Amino acid sequence: MSSVVHHIELWTMSLEETAPSFDWLLTELGWVPERDPAWAVGRIWRHPSGVYLVLEQSPDVSGAHERTRAGLNHLALLVSDRGRLDDLRGQADQHGWREMFSEHYPHAGGPDHTALFIENNEGLEIELVVC
């Protein structure tokens, strides 16, 4: 077994608005999009480890995501090195992501933790961690 996570599924209020930000970020991190033309309300990206992420616009969504409520606060994804992290930081705002905690970059998670925290238009937060 190469991973302990099988998949992650995130719901969105608007696939059309949210999918481009995830497509840019995940493909930059080496995830491969898998498109099923018959499934108009969802997108899938697969990591080389086999783990995949699903983004789905469901009619059952009951409201906007709020990361400060109980439940998912953010996803933390690995980045190969600090240079790559800096590159992603420089491009994120052009692809639907807003930097969080910029005044503490790259150590917003603490002095021994190198990461970039970004949030999209729906309030979904991603932490990009240098491994």
mmCIF file of N, CA and C in Angstrom:
data_model
loop_
_atom_site.group_PDB
_atom_site.id
_atom_site.type_symbol
_atom_site.label_atom_id
_atom_site.label_comp_id
_atom_site.label_asym_id
_atom_site.label_seq_id
_atom_site.Cartn_x
_atom_site.Cartn_y
_atom_site.Cartn_z
ATOM 1 N N MET A 1 0.858 -1.179 0.000
ATOM 2 C CA MET A 1 0.000 0.000 0.000
ATOM 3 C C MET A 1 0.901 1.237 0.000
ATOM 4 N N SER A 2 0.681 2.144 -0.965
ATOM 5 C CA SER A 2 1.532 3.321 -1.087
ATOM 6 C C SER A 2 0.992 4.531 -0.334
ATOM 7 N N SER A 3 -0.246 4.505 0.086
ATOM 8 C CA SER A 3 -0.837 5.652 0.760
ATOM 9 C C SER A 3 -1.936 5.194 1.695
ATOM 10 N N VAL A 4 -2.200 5.985 2.706
ATOM 11 C CA VAL A 4 -3.292 5.654 3.622
ATOM 12 C C VAL A 4 -4.554 6.429 3.279
ATOM 13 N N VAL A 5 -4.469 7.341 2.318
ATOM 14 C CA VAL A 5 -5.640 8.098 1.878
ATOM 15 C C VAL A 5 -6.062 7.566 0.517
ATOM 16 N N HIS A 6 -7.330 7.245 0.364
ATOM 17 C CA HIS A 6 -7.849 6.759 -0.913
ATOM 18 C C HIS A 6 -8.231 7.923 -1.825
ATOM 19 N N HIS A 7 -9.107 8.806 -1.317
ATOM 20 C CA HIS A 7 -9.480 9.989 -2.087
ATOM 21 C C HIS A 7 -10.036 11.065 -1.153
ATOM 22 N N ILE A 8 -10.104 12.252 -1.701
ATOM 23 C CA ILE A 8 -10.667 13.412 -1.000
ATOM 24 C C ILE A 8 -11.754 13.962 -1.900
ATOM 25 N N GLU A 9 -12.918 14.224 -1.344
ATOM 26 C CA GLU A 9 -14.003 14.802 -2.138
ATOM 27 C C GLU A 9 -14.417 16.135 -1.526
ATOM 28 N N LEU A 10 -14.392 17.150 -2.353
ATOM 29 C CA LEU A 10 -14.807 18.486 -1.946
ATOM 30 C C LEU A 10 -16.029 18.886 -2.753
ATOM 31 N N TRP A 11 -16.991 19.490 -2.102
ATOM 32 C CA TRP A 11 -18.162 20.008 -2.803
ATOM 33 C C TRP A 11 -17.991 21.493 -3.043
ATOM 34 N N THR A 12 -18.531 21.939 -4.150
ATOM 35 C CA THR A 12 -18.457 23.346 -4.510
ATOM 36 C C THR A 12 -19.842 23.862 -4.854
ATOM 37 N N MET A 13 -20.030 25.155 -4.672
ATOM 38 C CA MET A 13 -21.286 25.773 -5.071
ATOM 39 C C MET A 13 -21.292 26.054 -6.572
ATOM 40 N N SER A 14 -20.092 26.217 -7.163
ATOM 41 C CA SER A 14 -19.997 26.502 -8.595
ATOM 42 C C SER A 14 -18.748 25.853 -9.170
ATOM 43 N N LEU A 15 -18.931 24.743 -9.853
ATOM 44 C CA LEU A 15 -17.818 24.051 -10.488
ATOM 45 C C LEU A 15 -17.141 24.948 -11.520
ATOM 46 N N GLU A 16 -17.931 25.694 -12.259
ATOM 47 C CA GLU A 16 -17.396 26.579 -13.293
ATOM 48 C C GLU A 16 -16.443 27.621 -12.705
ATOM 49 N N GLU A 17 -16.766 28.141 -11.534
ATOM 50 C CA GLU A 17 -15.921 29.158 -10.906
ATOM 51 C C GLU A 17 -14.739 28.567 -10.152
ATOM 52 N N THR A 18 -14.906 27.405 -9.557
ATOM 53 C CA THR A 18 -13.889 26.845 -8.675
ATOM 54 C C THR A 18 -12.911 25.898 -9.367
ATOM 55 N N ALA A 19 -13.362 25.140 -10.330
ATOM 56 C CA ALA A 19 -12.493 24.143 -10.976
ATOM 57 C C ALA A 19 -11.217 24.731 -11.575
ATOM 58 N N PRO A 20 -11.242 25.903 -12.218
ATOM 59 C CA PRO A 20 -9.982 26.410 -12.788
ATOM 60 C C PRO A 20 -8.884 26.641 -11.753
ATOM 61 N N SER A 21 -9.233 27.098 -10.562
ATOM 62 C CA SER A 21 -8.205 27.314 -9.536
ATOM 63 C C SER A 21 -7.592 25.984 -9.097
ATOM 64 N N PHE A 22 -8.421 24.974 -8.931
ATOM 65 C CA PHE A 22 -7.906 23.656 -8.557
ATOM 66 C C PHE A 22 -7.124 23.027 -9.703
ATOM 67 N N ASP A 23 -7.600 23.210 -10.920
ATOM 68 C CA ASP A 23 -6.892 22.641 -12.063
ATOM 69 C C ASP A 23 -5.478 23.207 -12.149
ATOM 70 N N TRP A 24 -5.341 24.510 -12.026
ATOM 71 C CA TRP A 24 -4.010 25.118 -12.071
ATOM 72 C C TRP A 24 -3.130 24.566 -10.944
ATOM 73 N N LEU A 25 -3.618 24.628 -9.718
ATOM 74 C CA LEU A 25 -2.805 24.240 -8.574
ATOM 75 C C LEU A 25 -2.416 22.766 -8.617
ATOM 76 N N LEU A 26 -3.384 21.907 -8.801
ATOM 77 C CA LEU A 26 -3.097 20.474 -8.743
ATOM 78 C C LEU A 26 -2.204 20.025 -9.901
ATOM 79 N N THR A 27 -2.417 20.539 -11.093
ATOM 80 C CA THR A 27 -1.526 20.150 -12.200
ATOM 81 C C THR A 27 -0.116 20.685 -11.969
ATOM 82 N N GLU A 28 0.007 21.862 -11.360
ATOM 83 C CA GLU A 28 1.336 22.391 -11.007
ATOM 84 C C GLU A 28 2.045 21.475 -10.005
ATOM 85 N N LEU A 29 1.277 20.794 -9.173
ATOM 86 C CA LEU A 29 1.843 19.894 -8.168
ATOM 87 C C LEU A 29 1.993 18.461 -8.678
ATOM 88 N N GLY A 30 1.702 18.240 -9.948
ATOM 89 C CA GLY A 30 1.901 16.922 -10.537
ATOM 90 C C GLY A 30 0.702 15.998 -10.540
ATOM 91 N N TRP A 31 -0.464 16.499 -10.141
ATOM 92 C CA TRP A 31 -1.693 15.708 -10.197
ATOM 93 C C TRP A 31 -2.186 15.728 -11.642
ATOM 94 N N VAL A 32 -2.782 14.646 -12.094
ATOM 95 C CA VAL A 32 -3.233 14.526 -13.478
ATOM 96 C C VAL A 32 -4.757 14.586 -13.533
ATOM 97 N N PRO A 33 -5.301 15.497 -14.362
ATOM 98 C CA PRO A 33 -6.767 15.553 -14.474
ATOM 99 C C PRO A 33 -7.304 14.326 -15.204
ATOM 100 N N GLU A 34 -8.435 13.836 -14.733
ATOM 101 C CA GLU A 34 -9.148 12.730 -15.377
ATOM 102 C C GLU A 34 -10.552 13.232 -15.661
ATOM 103 N N ARG A 35 -10.857 13.471 -16.888
ATOM 104 C CA ARG A 35 -12.147 14.069 -17.249
ATOM 105 C C ARG A 35 -13.096 13.017 -17.791
ATOM 106 N N ASP A 36 -14.275 12.964 -17.240
ATOM 107 C CA ASP A 36 -15.344 12.107 -17.733
ATOM 108 C C ASP A 36 -16.385 13.022 -18.356
ATOM 109 N N PRO A 37 -16.447 13.092 -19.692
ATOM 110 C CA PRO A 37 -17.390 14.002 -20.349
ATOM 111 C C PRO A 37 -18.849 13.766 -19.961
ATOM 112 N N ALA A 38 -19.164 12.577 -19.504
ATOM 113 C CA ALA A 38 -20.533 12.271 -19.099
ATOM 114 C C ALA A 38 -20.865 12.826 -17.710
ATOM 115 N N TRP A 39 -19.851 13.279 -16.986
ATOM 116 C CA TRP A 39 -20.071 13.785 -15.633
ATOM 117 C C TRP A 39 -19.804 15.287 -15.629
ATOM 118 N N ALA A 40 -20.815 16.060 -15.937
ATOM 119 C CA ALA A 40 -20.681 17.517 -16.089
ATOM 120 C C ALA A 40 -20.534 18.263 -14.769
ATOM 121 N N VAL A 41 -20.853 17.633 -13.652
ATOM 122 C CA VAL A 41 -20.851 18.338 -12.369
ATOM 123 C C VAL A 41 -19.638 18.001 -11.505
ATOM 124 N N GLY A 42 -18.633 17.360 -12.081
ATOM 125 C CA GLY A 42 -17.479 16.998 -11.272
ATOM 126 C C GLY A 42 -16.188 16.955 -12.058
ATOM 127 N N ARG A 43 -15.088 17.058 -11.316
ATOM 128 C CA ARG A 43 -13.747 16.940 -11.873
ATOM 129 C C ARG A 43 -12.928 16.066 -10.933
ATOM 130 N N ILE A 44 -11.958 15.347 -11.506
ATOM 131 C CA ILE A 44 -11.071 14.483 -10.728
ATOM 132 C C ILE A 44 -9.633 14.775 -11.126
ATOM 133 N N TRP A 45 -8.746 14.812 -10.123
ATOM 134 C CA TRP A 45 -7.302 14.891 -10.356
ATOM 135 C C TRP A 45 -6.662 13.765 -9.555
ATOM 136 N N ARG A 46 -5.736 13.038 -10.194
ATOM 137 C CA ARG A 46 -5.086 11.906 -9.531
ATOM 138 C C ARG A 46 -3.604 12.202 -9.314
ATOM 139 N N HIS A 47 -3.159 11.968 -8.088
ATOM 140 C CA HIS A 47 -1.748 12.108 -7.730
ATOM 141 C C HIS A 47 -1.007 10.843 -8.177
ATOM 142 N N PRO A 48 0.286 10.936 -8.495
ATOM 143 C CA PRO A 48 1.041 9.736 -8.875
ATOM 144 C C PRO A 48 0.988 8.610 -7.841
ATOM 145 N N SER A 49 0.723 8.927 -6.581
ATOM 146 C CA SER A 49 0.608 7.905 -5.533
ATOM 147 C C SER A 49 -0.668 7.078 -5.668
ATOM 148 N N GLY A 50 -1.626 7.559 -6.474
ATOM 149 C CA GLY A 50 -2.915 6.888 -6.611
ATOM 150 C C GLY A 50 -4.045 7.608 -5.906
ATOM 151 N N VAL A 51 -3.731 8.449 -4.937
ATOM 152 C CA VAL A 51 -4.752 9.244 -4.256
ATOM 153 C C VAL A 51 -5.377 10.191 -5.279
ATOM 154 N N TYR A 52 -6.690 10.371 -5.191
ATOM 155 C CA TYR A 52 -7.320 11.319 -6.099
ATOM 156 C C TYR A 52 -8.210 12.289 -5.350
ATOM 157 N N LEU A 53 -8.402 13.452 -5.969
ATOM 158 C CA LEU A 53 -9.241 14.497 -5.405
ATOM 159 C C LEU A 53 -10.411 14.734 -6.341
ATOM 160 N N VAL A 54 -11.599 14.778 -5.773
ATOM 161 C CA VAL A 54 -12.828 15.018 -6.516
ATOM 162 C C VAL A 54 -13.360 16.394 -6.126
ATOM 163 N N LEU A 55 -13.736 17.168 -7.120
ATOM 164 C CA LEU A 55 -14.424 18.443 -6.900
ATOM 165 C C LEU A 55 -15.786 18.301 -7.573
ATOM 166 N N GLU A 56 -16.844 18.420 -6.779
ATOM 167 C CA GLU A 56 -18.191 18.161 -7.299
ATOM 168 C C GLU A 56 -19.149 19.283 -6.933
ATOM 169 N N GLN A 57 -19.941 19.677 -7.905
ATOM 170 C CA GLN A 57 -21.035 20.612 -7.664
ATOM 171 C C GLN A 57 -22.279 19.772 -7.421
ATOM 172 N N SER A 58 -22.678 19.696 -6.176
ATOM 173 C CA SER A 58 -23.805 18.851 -5.793
ATOM 174 C C SER A 58 -25.046 19.687 -5.529
ATOM 175 N N PRO A 59 -26.219 19.175 -5.910
ATOM 176 C CA PRO A 59 -27.454 19.882 -5.570
ATOM 177 C C PRO A 59 -27.744 19.838 -4.071
ATOM 178 N N ASP A 60 -27.006 19.019 -3.339
ATOM 179 C CA ASP A 60 -27.214 18.901 -1.897
ATOM 180 C C ASP A 60 -26.400 19.901 -1.075
ATOM 181 N N VAL A 61 -25.575 20.728 -1.742
ATOM 182 C CA VAL A 61 -24.812 21.744 -1.009
ATOM 183 C C VAL A 61 -25.812 22.670 -0.321
ATOM 184 N N SER A 62 -25.615 22.864 0.986
ATOM 185 C CA SER A 62 -26.602 23.645 1.747
ATOM 186 C C SER A 62 -26.152 25.068 2.043
ATOM 187 N N GLY A 63 -24.937 25.405 1.644
ATOM 188 C CA GLY A 63 -24.448 26.761 1.889
ATOM 189 C C GLY A 63 -22.967 26.845 1.634
ATOM 190 N N ALA A 64 -22.435 28.033 1.793
ATOM 191 C CA ALA A 64 -21.024 28.269 1.542
ATOM 192 C C ALA A 64 -20.152 27.558 2.575
ATOM 193 N N HIS A 65 -18.960 27.182 2.149
ATOM 194 C CA HIS A 65 -17.975 26.566 3.050
ATOM 195 C C HIS A 65 -17.497 27.604 4.057
ATOM 196 N N GLU A 66 -17.337 27.189 5.289
ATOM 197 C CA GLU A 66 -16.805 28.067 6.329
ATOM 198 C C GLU A 66 -15.750 27.283 7.090
ATOM 199 N N ARG A 67 -14.482 27.575 6.802
ATOM 200 C CA ARG A 67 -13.383 26.785 7.358
ATOM 201 C C ARG A 67 -13.221 26.935 8.859
ATOM 202 N N THR A 68 -13.841 27.941 9.453
ATOM 203 C CA THR A 68 -13.714 28.115 10.896
ATOM 204 C C THR A 68 -14.791 27.361 11.682
ATOM 205 N N ARG A 69 -15.699 26.704 10.986
ATOM 206 C CA ARG A 69 -16.697 25.860 11.664
ATOM 207 C C ARG A 69 -16.138 24.452 11.820
ATOM 208 N N ALA A 70 -16.783 23.650 12.620
ATOM 209 C CA ALA A 70 -16.356 22.261 12.779
ATOM 210 C C ALA A 70 -16.354 21.568 11.421
ATOM 211 N N GLY A 71 -15.362 20.754 11.195
ATOM 212 C CA GLY A 71 -15.211 20.055 9.923
ATOM 213 C C GLY A 71 -13.874 20.402 9.289
ATOM 214 N N LEU A 72 -13.827 20.337 8.000
ATOM 215 C CA LEU A 72 -12.578 20.578 7.282
ATOM 216 C C LEU A 72 -12.138 22.027 7.405
ATOM 217 N N ASN A 73 -10.928 22.235 7.883
ATOM 218 C CA ASN A 73 -10.339 23.572 7.910
ATOM 219 C C ASN A 73 -9.535 23.804 6.639
ATOM 220 N N HIS A 74 -8.659 22.870 6.271
ATOM 221 C CA HIS A 74 -7.876 23.016 5.058
ATOM 222 C C HIS A 74 -7.243 21.692 4.652
ATOM 223 N N LEU A 75 -6.737 21.661 3.428
ATOM 224 C CA LEU A 75 -5.938 20.536 2.948
ATOM 225 C C LEU A 75 -4.485 20.979 2.952
ATOM 226 N N ALA A 76 -3.588 20.097 3.319
ATOM 227 C CA ALA A 76 -2.155 20.375 3.268
ATOM 228 C C ALA A 76 -1.545 19.451 2.219
ATOM 229 N N LEU A 77 -0.931 20.046 1.210
ATOM 230 C CA LEU A 77 -0.314 19.298 0.119
ATOM 231 C C LEU A 77 1.184 19.579 0.084
ATOM 232 N N LEU A 78 1.953 18.588 -0.344
ATOM 233 C CA LEU A 78 3.406 18.705 -0.347
ATOM 234 C C LEU A 78 3.934 19.390 -1.602
ATOM 235 N N VAL A 79 4.983 20.181 -1.403
ATOM 236 C CA VAL A 79 5.718 20.855 -2.473
ATOM 237 C C VAL A 79 7.182 20.440 -2.320
ATOM 238 N N SER A 80 7.864 20.237 -3.437
ATOM 239 C CA SER A 80 9.207 19.667 -3.408
ATOM 240 C C SER A 80 10.263 20.531 -2.735
ATOM 241 N N ASP A 81 10.218 21.851 -2.919
ATOM 242 C CA ASP A 81 11.274 22.692 -2.348
ATOM 243 C C ASP A 81 10.815 24.144 -2.245
ATOM 244 N N ARG A 82 11.610 24.949 -1.586
ATOM 245 C CA ARG A 82 11.276 26.353 -1.334
ATOM 246 C C ARG A 82 11.169 27.145 -2.632
ATOM 247 N N GLY A 83 12.030 26.866 -3.610
ATOM 248 C CA GLY A 83 11.954 27.570 -4.883
ATOM 249 C C GLY A 83 10.619 27.349 -5.571
ATOM 250 N N ARG A 84 10.140 26.128 -5.546
ATOM 251 C CA ARG A 84 8.841 25.801 -6.140
ATOM 252 C C ARG A 84 7.733 26.509 -5.385
ATOM 253 N N LEU A 85 7.851 26.556 -4.062
ATOM 254 C CA LEU A 85 6.864 27.241 -3.236
ATOM 255 C C LEU A 85 6.810 28.723 -3.596
ATOM 256 N N ASP A 86 7.973 29.346 -3.752
ATOM 257 C CA ASP A 86 8.034 30.753 -4.147
ATOM 258 C C ASP A 86 7.380 30.974 -5.507
ATOM 259 N N ASP A 87 7.623 30.049 -6.453
ATOM 260 C CA ASP A 87 7.005 30.151 -7.782
ATOM 261 C C ASP A 87 5.484 30.109 -7.681
ATOM 262 N N LEU A 88 4.968 29.167 -6.915
ATOM 263 C CA LEU A 88 3.520 29.041 -6.748
ATOM 264 C C LEU A 88 2.948 30.286 -6.078
ATOM 265 N N ARG A 89 3.666 30.821 -5.120
ATOM 266 C CA ARG A 89 3.227 32.042 -4.442
ATOM 267 C C ARG A 89 3.092 33.188 -5.442
ATOM 268 N N GLY A 90 4.044 33.299 -6.334
ATOM 269 C CA GLY A 90 4.028 34.377 -7.312
ATOM 270 C C GLY A 90 2.926 34.262 -8.346
ATOM 271 N N GLN A 91 2.399 33.077 -8.548
ATOM 272 C CA GLN A 91 1.382 32.850 -9.574
ATOM 273 C C GLN A 91 -0.030 32.659 -9.028
ATOM 274 N N ALA A 92 -0.154 32.351 -7.754
ATOM 275 C CA ALA A 92 -1.439 31.941 -7.184
ATOM 276 C C ALA A 92 -2.555 32.950 -7.419
ATOM 277 N N ASP A 93 -2.274 34.230 -7.246
ATOM 278 C CA ASP A 93 -3.346 35.222 -7.381
ATOM 279 C C ASP A 93 -3.858 35.348 -8.810
ATOM 280 N N GLN A 94 -3.097 34.911 -9.777
ATOM 281 C CA GLN A 94 -3.545 34.925 -11.181
ATOM 282 C C GLN A 94 -4.444 33.737 -11.503
ATOM 283 N N HIS A 95 -4.560 32.807 -10.534
ATOM 284 C CA HIS A 95 -5.314 31.580 -10.772
ATOM 285 C C HIS A 95 -6.409 31.343 -9.737
ATOM 286 N N GLY A 96 -6.908 32.418 -9.135
ATOM 287 C CA GLY A 96 -8.054 32.292 -8.247
ATOM 288 C C GLY A 96 -7.732 32.009 -6.797
ATOM 289 N N TRP A 97 -6.478 32.174 -6.392
ATOM 290 C CA TRP A 97 -6.097 31.935 -5.008
ATOM 291 C C TRP A 97 -5.624 33.237 -4.373
ATOM 292 N N ARG A 98 -5.948 33.426 -3.115
ATOM 293 C CA ARG A 98 -5.522 34.589 -2.346
ATOM 294 C C ARG A 98 -4.599 34.093 -1.239
ATOM 295 N N GLU A 99 -3.443 34.754 -1.101
ATOM 296 C CA GLU A 99 -2.504 34.355 -0.054
ATOM 297 C C GLU A 99 -3.042 34.755 1.316
ATOM 298 N N MET A 100 -2.867 33.866 2.268
ATOM 299 C CA MET A 100 -3.239 34.110 3.659
ATOM 300 C C MET A 100 -1.946 34.263 4.469
ATOM 301 N N PHE A 101 -1.979 35.043 5.503
ATOM 302 C CA PHE A 101 -0.858 35.180 6.434
ATOM 303 C C PHE A 101 0.430 35.610 5.722
ATOM 304 N N SER A 102 0.308 36.456 4.708
ATOM 305 C CA SER A 102 1.465 36.842 3.892
ATOM 306 C C SER A 102 2.563 37.515 4.716
ATOM 307 N N GLU A 103 2.175 38.186 5.773
ATOM 308 C CA GLU A 103 3.173 38.869 6.604
ATOM 309 C C GLU A 103 4.102 37.888 7.325
ATOM 310 N N HIS A 104 3.733 36.607 7.367
ATOM 311 C CA HIS A 104 4.547 35.592 8.047
ATOM 312 C C HIS A 104 5.167 34.582 7.075
ATOM 313 N N TYR A 105 5.004 34.819 5.765
ATOM 314 C CA TYR A 105 5.544 33.889 4.767
ATOM 315 C C TYR A 105 7.054 33.807 4.879
ATOM 316 N N PRO A 106 7.637 32.648 4.794
ATOM 317 C CA PRO A 106 7.074 31.318 4.582
ATOM 318 C C PRO A 106 6.912 30.508 5.872
ATOM 319 N N HIS A 107 6.860 31.203 7.024
ATOM 320 C CA HIS A 107 6.819 30.473 8.293
ATOM 321 C C HIS A 107 5.557 30.762 9.103
ATOM 322 N N ALA A 108 4.420 30.932 8.432
ATOM 323 C CA ALA A 108 3.165 31.192 9.144
ATOM 324 C C ALA A 108 2.782 30.024 10.056
ATOM 325 N N GLY A 109 3.269 28.836 9.735
ATOM 326 C CA GLY A 109 2.981 27.670 10.570
ATOM 327 C C GLY A 109 3.982 27.467 11.688
ATOM 328 N N GLY A 110 4.942 28.376 11.822
ATOM 329 C CA GLY A 110 5.964 28.286 12.860
ATOM 330 C C GLY A 110 7.352 28.375 12.253
ATOM 331 N N PRO A 111 8.360 28.634 13.070
ATOM 332 C CA PRO A 111 9.708 28.877 12.556
ATOM 333 C C PRO A 111 10.359 27.686 11.860
ATOM 334 N N ASP A 112 9.943 26.482 12.178
ATOM 335 C CA ASP A 112 10.525 25.285 11.560
ATOM 336 C C ASP A 112 9.609 24.670 10.511
ATOM 337 N N HIS A 113 8.633 25.441 10.052
ATOM 338 C CA HIS A 113 7.626 24.936 9.104
ATOM 339 C C HIS A 113 7.575 25.896 7.919
ATOM 340 N N THR A 114 7.941 25.402 6.738
ATOM 341 C CA THR A 114 7.960 26.237 5.538
ATOM 342 C C THR A 114 6.729 25.915 4.700
ATOM 343 N N ALA A 115 5.850 26.917 4.532
ATOM 344 C CA ALA A 115 4.579 26.658 3.849
ATOM 345 C C ALA A 115 3.991 27.950 3.294
ATOM 346 N N LEU A 116 3.074 27.768 2.372
ATOM 347 C CA LEU A 116 2.268 28.848 1.807
ATOM 348 C C LEU A 116 0.813 28.489 2.060
ATOM 349 N N PHE A 117 0.054 29.440 2.582
ATOM 350 C CA PHE A 117 -1.371 29.243 2.837
ATOM 351 C C PHE A 117 -2.139 30.075 1.826
ATOM 352 N N ILE A 118 -3.041 29.425 1.075
ATOM 353 C CA ILE A 118 -3.848 30.122 0.071
ATOM 354 C C ILE A 118 -5.305 29.730 0.233
ATOM 355 N N GLU A 119 -6.185 30.613 -0.250
ATOM 356 C CA GLU A 119 -7.623 30.397 -0.129
ATOM 357 C C GLU A 119 -8.268 30.792 -1.450
ATOM 358 N N ASN A 120 -9.264 30.023 -1.887
ATOM 359 C CA ASN A 120 -9.953 30.384 -3.128
ATOM 360 C C ASN A 120 -11.222 31.179 -2.840
ATOM 361 N N ASN A 121 -11.977 31.480 -3.883
ATOM 362 C CA ASN A 121 -13.158 32.334 -3.748
ATOM 363 C C ASN A 121 -14.274 31.727 -2.896
ATOM 364 N N GLU A 122 -14.234 30.425 -2.675
ATOM 365 C CA GLU A 122 -15.242 29.783 -1.829
ATOM 366 C C GLU A 122 -14.761 29.588 -0.393
ATOM 367 N N GLY A 123 -13.572 30.066 -0.093
ATOM 368 C CA GLY A 123 -13.048 29.925 1.259
ATOM 369 C C GLY A 123 -12.365 28.597 1.524
ATOM 370 N N LEU A 124 -12.081 27.821 0.462
ATOM 371 C CA LEU A 124 -11.356 26.567 0.641
ATOM 372 C C LEU A 124 -9.873 26.879 0.755
ATOM 373 N N GLU A 125 -9.261 26.461 1.851
ATOM 374 C CA GLU A 125 -7.870 26.783 2.126
ATOM 375 C C GLU A 125 -6.980 25.578 1.792
ATOM 376 N N ILE A 126 -5.843 25.895 1.180
ATOM 377 C CA ILE A 126 -4.814 24.907 0.892
ATOM 378 C C ILE A 126 -3.526 25.385 1.547
ATOM 379 N N GLU A 127 -2.861 24.490 2.233
ATOM 380 C CA GLU A 127 -1.533 24.756 2.791
ATOM 381 C C GLU A 127 -0.549 23.968 1.943
ATOM 382 N N LEU A 128 0.380 24.667 1.325
ATOM 383 C CA LEU A 128 1.416 24.038 0.513
ATOM 384 C C LEU A 128 2.669 23.960 1.358
ATOM 385 N N VAL A 129 3.097 22.747 1.698
ATOM 386 C CA VAL A 129 4.165 22.502 2.655
ATOM 387 C C VAL A 129 5.401 21.981 1.944
ATOM 388 N N VAL A 130 6.542 22.585 2.220
ATOM 389 C CA VAL A 130 7.804 22.094 1.677
ATOM 390 C C VAL A 130 8.193 20.861 2.483
ATOM 391 N N CYS A 131 8.441 19.768 1.767
ATOM 392 C CA CYS A 131 8.797 18.513 2.443
ATOM 393 C C CYS A 131 10.289 18.281 2.395
#
